[in-house]
């Protein structure tokens, strides 16, 4: 039956990435039917009668057809933890602050000077940066989250907004009631929902939030079926405070509070100081740990994700903020994940002995360590596993919607790739390239929440030339000048 829906769009290609999550990825000829912000249906097509099958589908389904021929259609990337507005600190001299606690020594001081209008203006630039990195959905965590949601809507990026909640320390500590209210307001906003913008609870961390505020967050999360998105076990100071105040580790305390057993879902960011006993608390629950490789390299050191995998825990990959990463390119992080299968050898005793003494025996011993690591962690580097950490994995974190897969009901966030671009050449294994190459130059078309971003064939150029981007850039420039002037003083 022809529905006559004016919103319906058909996107077809001989190469569409289907599967993800429990289902293996495959590249097949298919036609996606988009209805509004979501994928309504996915029709596999017989490659031998591709044109005829498409014509028939258009006839029966209605709507306009975009046939991308041999170009590859894949899910857009998901960045499951960021602070879009913090890009304004990109390039500010962090060298001194990186020696200590970056969050407390620098961020809290500067963030206290931002107005809600500053946050919206800076979040817009972070949103544009994300789109041009092939990201269709972000999980953002920031003060004045309602302004971040507004920026997402203006720019046309989908997102899950967690309004940062604090009541013990940090720049938001006197505004937690308004922040809880804003969380509910974002959740109730149907206009935001139609553009793929959702809500989550955002307690900041275990040392900046009281048991009482965790209790209120948990109650709201349960009432509205929202995930709880927070930083946990990210610094030794946080760990120590938790230990002194509650006699438990950060994850141990969350367990005691009922957050781990009662929340509809949790998104647990960093988890560097999470022991085996802490990690065991996460087994089997609706929990996702978030690994932010390049950010952790700057503010701390990389979490033990090899162990997370060994323990069978679900974990995803994010950028964190531009200020301690410099990039909103979540795909780029995957190469660091792949490197986990060998990097430990550099700091092994065997290699240290080789560096001190040289000689073939020590060289062989160091290689032995590398081989053992490789055998233990080789699956971390498989393209399908890597892509799952920025596609289906984070796409399944919110109880109320799915993304990161091209399947009925999922958010219609997808990229069309030009496989003739040299970054894919010789294009025998596009999934490998999507995980390990620099494919962004080959981004031919981008759809977020069912809407095309920019122009087909020139996504980045057309976005940058748009009046909307020019105005957003100008406003952000004017605002950052004032902020940096106060920093320098
Ligand atoms: Zn963060």
Tab-separated table of N, CA, C and O in Angstrom, residues 138-245:
chain	number	residue	atom	x	y	z
A	138	UNK	N	25.918	12.109	19.087
A	138	UNK	CA	26.872	12.281	20.203
A	138	UNK	C	26.145	12.069	21.526
A	138	UNK	O	24.950	12.318	21.631
A	139	UNK	N	26.882	11.603	22.516
A	139	UNK	CA	26.403	11.602	23.899
A	139	UNK	C	27.153	12.729	24.584
A	139	UNK	O	28.347	12.600	24.866
A	140	UNK	N	26.446	13.842	24.812
A	140	UNK	CA	27.104	15.009	25.379
A	140	UNK	C	26.775	15.119	26.869
A	140	UNK	O	25.728	14.682	27.327
A	141	UNK	N	27.695	15.701	27.599
A	141	UNK	CA	27.552	15.850	29.055
A	141	UNK	C	28.052	17.236	29.386
A	141	UNK	O	29.249	17.498	29.323
A	142	UNK	N	27.096	18.160	29.711
A	142	UNK	CA	27.598	19.497	30.010
A	142	UNK	C	26.587	20.331	30.779
A	142	UNK	O	25.402	20.012	30.839
A	143	UNK	N	27.121	21.409	31.367
A	143	UNK	CA	26.285	22.381	32.064
A	143	UNK	C	25.372	23.052	31.035
A	143	UNK	O	25.727	23.141	29.860
A	144	UNK	N	24.237	23.561	31.503
A	144	UNK	CA	23.260	24.201	30.611
A	144	UNK	C	22.968	23.298	29.409
A	144	UNK	O	22.998	23.722	28.259
A	145	UNK	N	22.697	22.032	29.697
A	145	UNK	CA	22.455	21.050	28.633
A	145	UNK	C	21.331	21.446	27.690
A	145	UNK	O	21.329	21.056	26.520
A	146	UNK	N	20.373	22.226	28.206
A	146	UNK	CA	19.286	22.657	27.322
A	146	UNK	C	19.841	23.519	26.192
A	146	UNK	O	19.307	23.532	25.085
A	147	UNK	N	20.946	24.215	26.458
A	147	UNK	CA	21.595	25.004	25.406
A	147	UNK	C	22.348	24.098	24.425
A	147	UNK	O	22.435	24.392	23.231
A	148	UNK	N	22.890	23.024	24.951
A	148	UNK	CA	23.550	22.054	24.060
A	148	UNK	C	22.501	21.421	23.141
A	148	UNK	O	22.715	21.278	21.933
A	149	UNK	N	21.339	21.087	23.731
A	149	UNK	CA	20.254	20.499	22.921
A	149	UNK	C	19.826	21.479	21.831
A	149	UNK	O	19.596	21.081	20.681
A	150	UNK	N	19.747	22.769	22.186
A	150	UNK	CA	19.362	23.777	21.194
A	150	UNK	C	20.406	23.852	20.078
A	150	UNK	O	20.062	23.961	18.897
A	151	UNK	N	21.679	23.762	20.450
A	151	UNK	CA	22.748	23.804	19.445
A	151	UNK	C	22.655	22.592	18.510
A	151	UNK	O	22.819	22.716	17.292
A	152	UNK	N	22.369	21.417	19.091
A	152	UNK	CA	22.227	20.211	18.261
A	152	UNK	C	21.095	20.406	17.253
A	152	UNK	O	21.233	20.076	16.074
A	153	UNK	N	19.998	20.951	17.737
A	153	UNK	CA	18.851	21.152	16.852
A	153	UNK	C	19.206	22.136	15.726
A	153	UNK	O	18.872	21.918	14.567
A	154	UNK	N	19.898	23.211	16.083
A	154	UNK	CA	20.249	24.218	15.078
A	154	UNK	C	21.168	23.647	14.000
A	154	UNK	O	21.029	23.932	12.815
A	155	UNK	N	22.132	22.838	14.447
A	155	UNK	CA	23.142	22.340	13.508
A	155	UNK	C	22.642	21.099	12.760
A	155	UNK	O	23.071	20.825	11.643
A	156	UNK	N	21.737	20.345	13.400
A	156	UNK	CA	21.239	19.139	12.754
A	156	UNK	C	22.055	17.901	13.075
A	156	UNK	O	22.220	17.009	12.254
A	157	UNK	N	22.561	17.854	14.315
A	157	UNK	CA	23.284	16.659	14.797
A	157	UNK	C	22.380	15.984	15.826
A	157	UNK	O	21.781	16.669	16.651
A	158	UNK	N	22.288	14.647	15.772
A	158	UNK	CA	21.502	13.929	16.782
A	158	UNK	C	22.331	13.781	18.054
A	158	UNK	O	23.567	13.832	18.004
A	159	UNK	N	21.673	13.602	19.176
A	159	UNK	CA	22.449	13.496	20.409
A	159	UNK	C	21.627	13.048	21.592
A	159	UNK	O	20.397	13.101	21.581
A	160	UNK	N	22.334	12.576	22.593
A	160	UNK	CA	21.747	12.298	23.901
A	160	UNK	C	22.391	13.288	24.859
A	160	UNK	O	23.600	13.236	25.093
A	161	UNK	N	21.576	14.194	25.378
A	161	UNK	CA	22.119	15.273	26.202
A	161	UNK	C	21.963	14.916	27.677
A	161	UNK	O	20.858	14.656	28.149
A	162	UNK	N	23.079	14.894	28.378
A	162	UNK	CA	23.050	14.757	29.838
A	162	UNK	C	23.404	16.124	30.410
A	162	UNK	O	24.493	16.637	30.158
A	163	UNK	N	22.470	16.712	31.129
A	163	UNK	CA	22.768	17.985	31.780
A	163	UNK	C	23.615	17.659	33.010
A	163	UNK	O	23.213	16.853	33.848
A	164	UNK	N	24.793	18.261	33.102
A	164	UNK	CA	25.713	17.911	34.189
A	164	UNK	C	25.112	18.279	35.552
A	164	UNK	O	24.663	19.402	35.768
A	165	UNK	N	25.109	17.282	36.447
A	165	UNK	CA	24.574	17.451	37.801
A	165	UNK	C	25.717	17.407	38.804
A	165	UNK	O	26.509	16.466	38.794
A	166	UNK	N	25.793	18.417	39.638
A	166	UNK	CA	26.790	18.455	40.727
A	166	UNK	C	26.132	19.111	41.926
A	166	UNK	O	25.349	20.050	41.760
A	167	UNK	N	26.465	18.661	43.138
A	167	UNK	CA	26.015	19.411	44.312
A	167	UNK	C	27.096	19.528	45.390
A	167	UNK	O	26.918	20.226	46.366
A	168	UNK	N	28.235	18.847	45.195
A	168	UNK	CA	29.307	18.936	46.196
A	168	UNK	C	30.446	19.848	45.742
A	168	UNK	O	31.026	20.572	46.547
A	169	UNK	N	30.783	19.784	44.472
A	169	UNK	CA	31.893	20.595	43.936
A	169	UNK	C	31.671	20.778	42.448
A	169	UNK	O	30.905	20.040	41.831
A	170	UNK	N	32.369	21.780	41.899
A	170	UNK	CA	32.273	22.036	40.459
A	170	UNK	C	31.390	23.228	40.161
A	170	UNK	O	30.615	23.675	41.008
A	171	UNK	N	31.503	23.747	38.928
A	171	UNK	CA	30.794	24.979	38.563
A	171	UNK	C	29.275	24.859	38.573
A	171	UNK	O	28.580	25.869	38.611
A	172	UNK	N	28.747	23.611	38.537
A	172	UNK	CA	27.285	23.463	38.497
A	172	UNK	C	26.666	23.206	39.859
A	172	UNK	O	25.474	22.926	39.953
A	173	UNK	N	27.451	23.310	40.927
A	173	UNK	CA	26.985	22.753	42.200
A	173	UNK	C	25.801	23.485	42.832
A	173	UNK	O	25.102	22.908	43.647
A	174	UNK	N	25.566	24.734	42.436
A	174	UNK	CA	24.416	25.447	42.996
A	174	UNK	C	23.213	25.433	42.062
A	174	UNK	O	22.222	26.118	42.302
A	175	UNK	N	23.317	24.651	40.989
A	175	UNK	CA	22.226	24.682	40.001
A	175	UNK	C	21.655	23.290	39.712
A	175	UNK	O	21.080	23.065	38.660
A	176	UNK	N	21.827	22.366	40.666
A	176	UNK	CA	21.424	20.994	40.372
A	176	UNK	C	19.915	20.842	40.213
A	176	UNK	O	19.452	20.000	39.434
A	177	UNK	N	19.136	21.653	40.928
A	177	UNK	CA	17.682	21.512	40.790
A	177	UNK	C	17.235	21.923	39.380
A	177	UNK	O	16.426	21.237	38.755
A	178	UNK	N	17.805	23.036	38.907
A	178	UNK	CA	17.479	23.487	37.546
A	178	UNK	C	17.972	22.463	36.524
A	178	UNK	O	17.325	22.231	35.494
A	179	UNK	N	19.114	21.838	36.824
A	179	UNK	CA	19.671	20.848	35.891
A	179	UNK	C	18.777	19.606	35.800
A	179	UNK	O	18.564	19.052	34.719
A	180	UNK	N	18.236	19.182	36.942
A	180	UNK	CA	17.312	18.032	36.923
A	180	UNK	C	16.049	18.380	36.129
A	180	UNK	O	15.542	17.561	35.357
A	181	UNK	N	15.585	19.593	36.335
A	181	UNK	CA	14.396	20.039	35.620
A	181	UNK	C	14.650	20.085	34.110
A	181	UNK	O	13.821	19.653	33.312
A	182	UNK	N	15.831	20.598	33.738
A	182	UNK	CA	16.169	20.687	32.312
A	182	UNK	C	16.243	19.295	31.685
A	182	UNK	O	15.870	19.097	30.524
A	183	UNK	N	16.703	18.323	32.466
A	183	UNK	CA	16.772	16.938	31.973
A	183	UNK	C	15.376	16.461	31.570
A	183	UNK	O	15.194	15.841	30.512
A	184	UNK	N	14.396	16.779	32.417
A	184	UNK	CA	13.017	16.363	32.126
A	184	UNK	C	12.448	17.160	30.949
A	184	UNK	O	11.732	16.607	30.100
A	185	UNK	N	12.777	18.453	30.895
A	185	UNK	CA	12.259	19.298	29.807
A	185	UNK	C	12.765	18.786	28.450
A	185	UNK	O	12.009	18.678	27.481
A	186	UNK	N	14.053	18.441	28.387
A	186	UNK	CA	14.610	17.906	27.126
A	186	UNK	C	13.889	16.606	26.760
A	186	UNK	O	13.537	16.370	25.610
A	187	UNK	N	13.642	15.784	27.786
A	187	UNK	CA	12.979	14.498	27.539
A	187	UNK	C	11.546	14.686	27.028
A	187	UNK	O	11.055	13.860	26.260
A	188	UNK	N	10.901	15.754	27.447
A	188	UNK	CA	9.499	15.982	27.055
A	188	UNK	C	9.356	16.675	25.706
A	188	UNK	O	8.241	16.822	25.214
A	189	UNK	N	10.450	17.125	25.130
A	189	UNK	CA	10.381	17.972	23.933
A	189	UNK	C	10.279	17.122	22.660
A	189	UNK	O	11.263	16.548	22.182
A	190	UNK	N	9.059	17.047	22.136
A	190	UNK	CA	8.835	16.222	20.938
A	190	UNK	C	9.585	16.763	19.714
A	190	UNK	O	9.990	16.019	18.828
A	191	UNK	N	9.759	18.078	19.679
A	191	UNK	CA	10.494	18.686	18.564
A	191	UNK	C	11.930	18.187	18.530
A	191	UNK	O	12.470	17.862	17.463
A	192	UNK	N	12.546	18.120	19.706
A	192	UNK	CA	13.910	17.587	19.771
A	192	UNK	C	13.936	16.127	19.341
A	192	UNK	O	14.824	15.691	18.608
A	193	UNK	N	12.944	15.371	19.817
A	193	UNK	CA	12.905	13.932	19.508
A	193	UNK	C	12.845	13.704	17.997
A	193	UNK	O	13.474	12.802	17.459
A	194	UNK	N	12.076	14.546	17.309
A	194	UNK	CA	11.917	14.354	15.856
A	194	UNK	C	13.237	14.618	15.130
A	194	UNK	O	13.388	14.261	13.972
A	195	UNK	N	14.190	15.244	15.825
A	195	UNK	CA	15.515	15.449	15.212
A	195	UNK	C	16.569	14.553	15.851
A	195	UNK	O	17.772	14.785	15.719
A	196	UNK	N	16.092	13.541	16.580
A	196	UNK	CA	17.042	12.578	17.149
A	196	UNK	C	17.789	13.095	18.363
A	196	UNK	O	18.896	12.654	18.641
A	197	UNK	N	17.177	14.032	19.119
A	197	UNK	CA	17.828	14.526	20.335
A	197	UNK	C	17.077	13.992	21.554
A	197	UNK	O	15.879	14.239	21.708
A	198	UNK	N	17.789	13.246	22.399
A	198	UNK	CA	17.215	12.572	23.562
A	198	UNK	C	17.879	13.073	24.844
A	198	UNK	O	18.848	13.822	24.810
A	199	UNK	N	17.372	12.585	25.967
A	199	UNK	CA	17.853	13.032	27.273
A	199	UNK	C	18.467	11.862	28.040
A	199	UNK	O	18.122	10.694	27.821
A	200	UNK	N	19.375	12.183	28.964
A	200	UNK	CA	19.930	11.201	29.897
A	200	UNK	C	20.229	11.929	31.197
A	200	UNK	O	20.372	13.151	31.205
A	201	UNK	N	20.319	11.164	32.290
A	201	UNK	CA	20.734	11.764	33.554
A	201	UNK	C	22.247	11.925	33.548
A	201	UNK	O	22.958	11.017	33.096
A	202	UNK	N	22.728	13.066	34.078
A	202	UNK	CA	24.176	13.326	33.997
A	202	UNK	C	24.864	13.677	35.300
A	202	UNK	O	25.491	14.737	35.387
A	203	UNK	N	24.829	12.792	36.321
A	203	UNK	CA	25.665	13.074	37.492
A	203	UNK	C	27.112	13.218	37.014
A	203	UNK	O	27.549	12.429	36.164
A	204	UNK	N	27.840	14.207	37.530
A	204	UNK	CA	29.168	14.474	36.977
A	204	UNK	C	30.162	13.359	37.281
A	204	UNK	O	30.799	12.813	36.380
A	205	UNK	N	30.331	13.037	38.564
A	205	UNK	CA	31.294	12.002	38.975
A	205	UNK	C	31.001	11.626	40.422
A	205	UNK	O	30.185	12.278	41.095
A	206	UNK	N	31.698	10.613	40.923
A	206	UNK	CA	31.354	10.122	42.269
A	206	UNK	C	31.873	11.024	43.385
A	206	UNK	O	31.473	10.853	44.530
A	207	UNK	N	32.738	11.982	43.069
A	207	UNK	CA	33.225	12.874	44.139
A	207	UNK	C	32.605	14.273	44.074
A	207	UNK	O	32.923	15.117	44.903
A	208	UNK	N	31.752	14.513	43.087
A	208	UNK	CA	31.131	15.837	42.978
A	208	UNK	C	29.618	15.762	43.195
A	208	UNK	O	28.938	16.774	43.119
A	209	UNK	N	29.122	14.560	43.446
A	209	UNK	CA	27.678	14.333	43.572
A	209	UNK	C	27.404	13.577	44.880
A	209	UNK	O	28.085	12.596	45.186
A	210	UNK	N	26.411	14.051	45.642
A	210	UNK	CA	26.093	13.412	46.929
A	210	UNK	C	25.223	12.177	46.725
A	210	UNK	O	24.643	11.983	45.643
A	211	UNK	N	25.102	11.379	47.794
A	211	UNK	CA	24.214	10.209	47.750
A	211	UNK	C	22.781	10.658	47.467
A	211	UNK	O	22.047	10.006	46.721
A	212	UNK	N	22.418	11.808	48.036
A	212	UNK	CA	21.057	12.312	47.841
A	212	UNK	C	20.788	12.621	46.357
A	212	UNK	O	19.762	12.224	45.803
A	213	UNK	N	21.735	13.310	45.724
A	213	UNK	CA	21.529	13.669	44.314
A	213	UNK	C	21.609	12.439	43.403
A	213	UNK	O	20.896	12.351	42.399
A	214	UNK	N	22.453	11.468	43.774
A	214	UNK	CA	22.447	10.201	43.016
A	214	UNK	C	21.076	9.539	43.144
A	214	UNK	O	20.534	8.992	42.172
A	215	UNK	N	20.496	9.604	44.355
A	215	UNK	CA	19.170	9.010	44.577
A	215	UNK	C	18.113	9.679	43.700
A	215	UNK	O	17.283	9.009	43.084
A	216	UNK	N	18.157	11.013	43.634
A	216	UNK	CA	17.181	11.741	42.811
A	216	UNK	C	17.379	11.419	41.327
A	216	UNK	O	16.418	11.283	40.566
A	217	UNK	N	18.649	11.328	40.932
A	217	UNK	CA	18.942	10.999	39.526
A	217	UNK	C	18.412	9.617	39.170
A	217	UNK	O	17.802	9.420	38.107
A	218	UNK	N	18.643	8.679	40.078
A	218	UNK	CA	18.198	7.303	39.838
A	218	UNK	C	16.671	7.243	39.738
A	218	UNK	O	16.119	6.573	38.852
A	219	UNK	N	16.001	7.989	40.622
A	219	UNK	CA	14.523	7.974	40.603
A	219	UNK	C	14.000	8.509	39.271
A	219	UNK	O	13.095	7.917	38.662
A	220	UNK	N	14.598	9.612	38.797
A	220	UNK	CA	14.145	10.193	37.530
A	220	UNK	C	14.472	9.268	36.355
A	220	UNK	O	13.686	9.117	35.412
A	221	UNK	N	15.644	8.641	36.421
A	221	UNK	CA	16.050	7.704	35.362
A	221	UNK	C	15.051	6.550	35.270
A	221	UNK	O	14.636	6.149	34.178
A	222	UNK	N	14.640	6.041	36.414
A	222	UNK	CA	13.691	4.911	36.433
A	222	UNK	C	12.303	5.343	35.967
A	222	UNK	O	11.646	4.658	35.191
A	223	UNK	N	11.902	6.517	36.425
A	223	UNK	CA	10.573	7.016	36.076
A	223	UNK	C	10.448	7.233	34.569
A	223	UNK	O	9.414	6.955	33.971
A	224	UNK	N	11.524	7.734	33.937
A	224	UNK	CA	11.459	8.101	32.524
A	224	UNK	C	12.189	7.132	31.602
A	224	UNK	O	12.313	7.377	30.408
A	225	UNK	N	12.718	6.068	32.172
A	225	UNK	CA	13.474	5.076	31.390
A	225	UNK	C	14.640	5.743	30.644
A	225	UNK	O	14.796	5.609	29.424
A	226	UNK	N	15.452	6.459	31.411
A	226	UNK	CA	16.607	7.144	30.841
A	226	UNK	C	17.897	6.523	31.388
A	226	UNK	O	17.932	6.067	32.531
A	227	UNK	N	18.951	6.527	30.599
A	227	UNK	CA	20.235	6.038	31.107
A	227	UNK	C	20.899	7.062	32.030
A	227	UNK	O	20.570	8.247	31.991
A	228	UNK	N	21.817	6.585	32.853
A	228	UNK	CA	22.633	7.477	33.688
A	228	UNK	C	24.042	7.487	33.099
A	228	UNK	O	24.671	6.444	32.957
A	229	UNK	N	24.489	8.676	32.745
A	229	UNK	CA	25.768	8.866	32.036
A	229	UNK	C	26.683	9.658	32.968
A	229	UNK	O	26.378	10.792	33.313
A	230	UNK	N	27.779	9.040	33.402
A	230	UNK	CA	28.653	9.749	34.352
A	230	UNK	C	30.120	9.363	34.183
A	230	UNK	O	30.431	8.314	33.624
A	231	UNK	N	30.991	10.232	34.682
A	231	UNK	CA	32.413	9.906	34.785
A	231	UNK	C	32.603	9.050	36.038
A	231	UNK	O	32.043	9.370	37.082
A	232	UNK	N	33.393	8.010	35.931
A	232	UNK	CA	33.632	7.185	37.121
A	232	UNK	C	35.057	6.646	37.106
A	232	UNK	O	35.569	6.249	36.060
A	233	UNK	N	35.676	6.685	38.283
A	233	UNK	CA	37.037	6.151	38.447
A	233	UNK	C	38.000	6.776	37.442
A	233	UNK	O	38.788	6.098	36.801
A	234	UNK	N	37.928	8.115	37.305
A	234	UNK	CA	38.766	8.782	36.303
A	234	UNK	C	40.039	9.378	36.887
A	234	UNK	O	40.974	9.647	36.142
A	235	UNK	N	40.089	9.618	38.209
A	235	UNK	CA	41.306	10.214	38.767
A	235	UNK	C	41.595	9.613	40.138
A	235	UNK	O	40.683	9.132	40.824
A	236	UNK	N	42.875	9.653	40.561
A	236	UNK	CA	43.192	9.130	41.898
A	236	UNK	C	42.530	9.961	42.995
A	236	UNK	O	42.168	9.434	44.044
A	237	UNK	N	42.329	11.266	42.731
A	237	UNK	CA	41.666	12.121	43.731
A	237	UNK	C	40.222	11.667	43.946
A	237	UNK	O	39.735	11.583	45.076
A	238	UNK	N	39.537	11.393	42.821
A	238	UNK	CA	38.149	10.919	42.941
A	238	UNK	C	38.118	9.613	43.736
A	238	UNK	O	37.289	9.434	44.629
A	239	UNK	N	39.044	8.713	43.397
A	239	UNK	CA	39.076	7.405	44.067
A	239	UNK	C	39.288	7.580	45.563
A	239	UNK	O	38.591	6.991	46.393
A	240	UNK	N	40.252	8.460	45.906
A	240	UNK	CA	40.592	8.652	47.314
A	240	UNK	C	39.425	9.276	48.088
A	240	UNK	O	39.097	8.853	49.194
A	241	UNK	N	38.795	10.284	47.490
A	241	UNK	CA	37.664	10.930	48.175
A	241	UNK	C	36.548	9.925	48.431
A	241	UNK	O	35.939	9.895	49.494
A	242	UNK	N	36.279	9.109	47.433
A	242	UNK	CA	35.225	8.114	47.563
A	242	UNK	C	35.555	7.143	48.700
A	242	UNK	O	34.705	6.786	49.516
A	243	UNK	N	36.813	6.752	48.721
A	243	UNK	CA	37.286	5.798	49.730
A	243	UNK	C	37.162	6.403	51.127
A	243	UNK	O	36.698	5.759	52.071
A	244	UNK	N	37.571	7.680	51.259
A	244	UNK	CA	37.524	8.338	52.569
A	244	UNK	C	36.079	8.595	53.018
A	244	UNK	O	35.740	8.416	54.180
A	245	UNK	N	35.228	9.011	52.078
A	245	UNK	CA	33.854	9.367	52.463
A	245	UNK	C	32.965	8.148	52.664
A	245	UNK	O	32.087	8.141	53.524
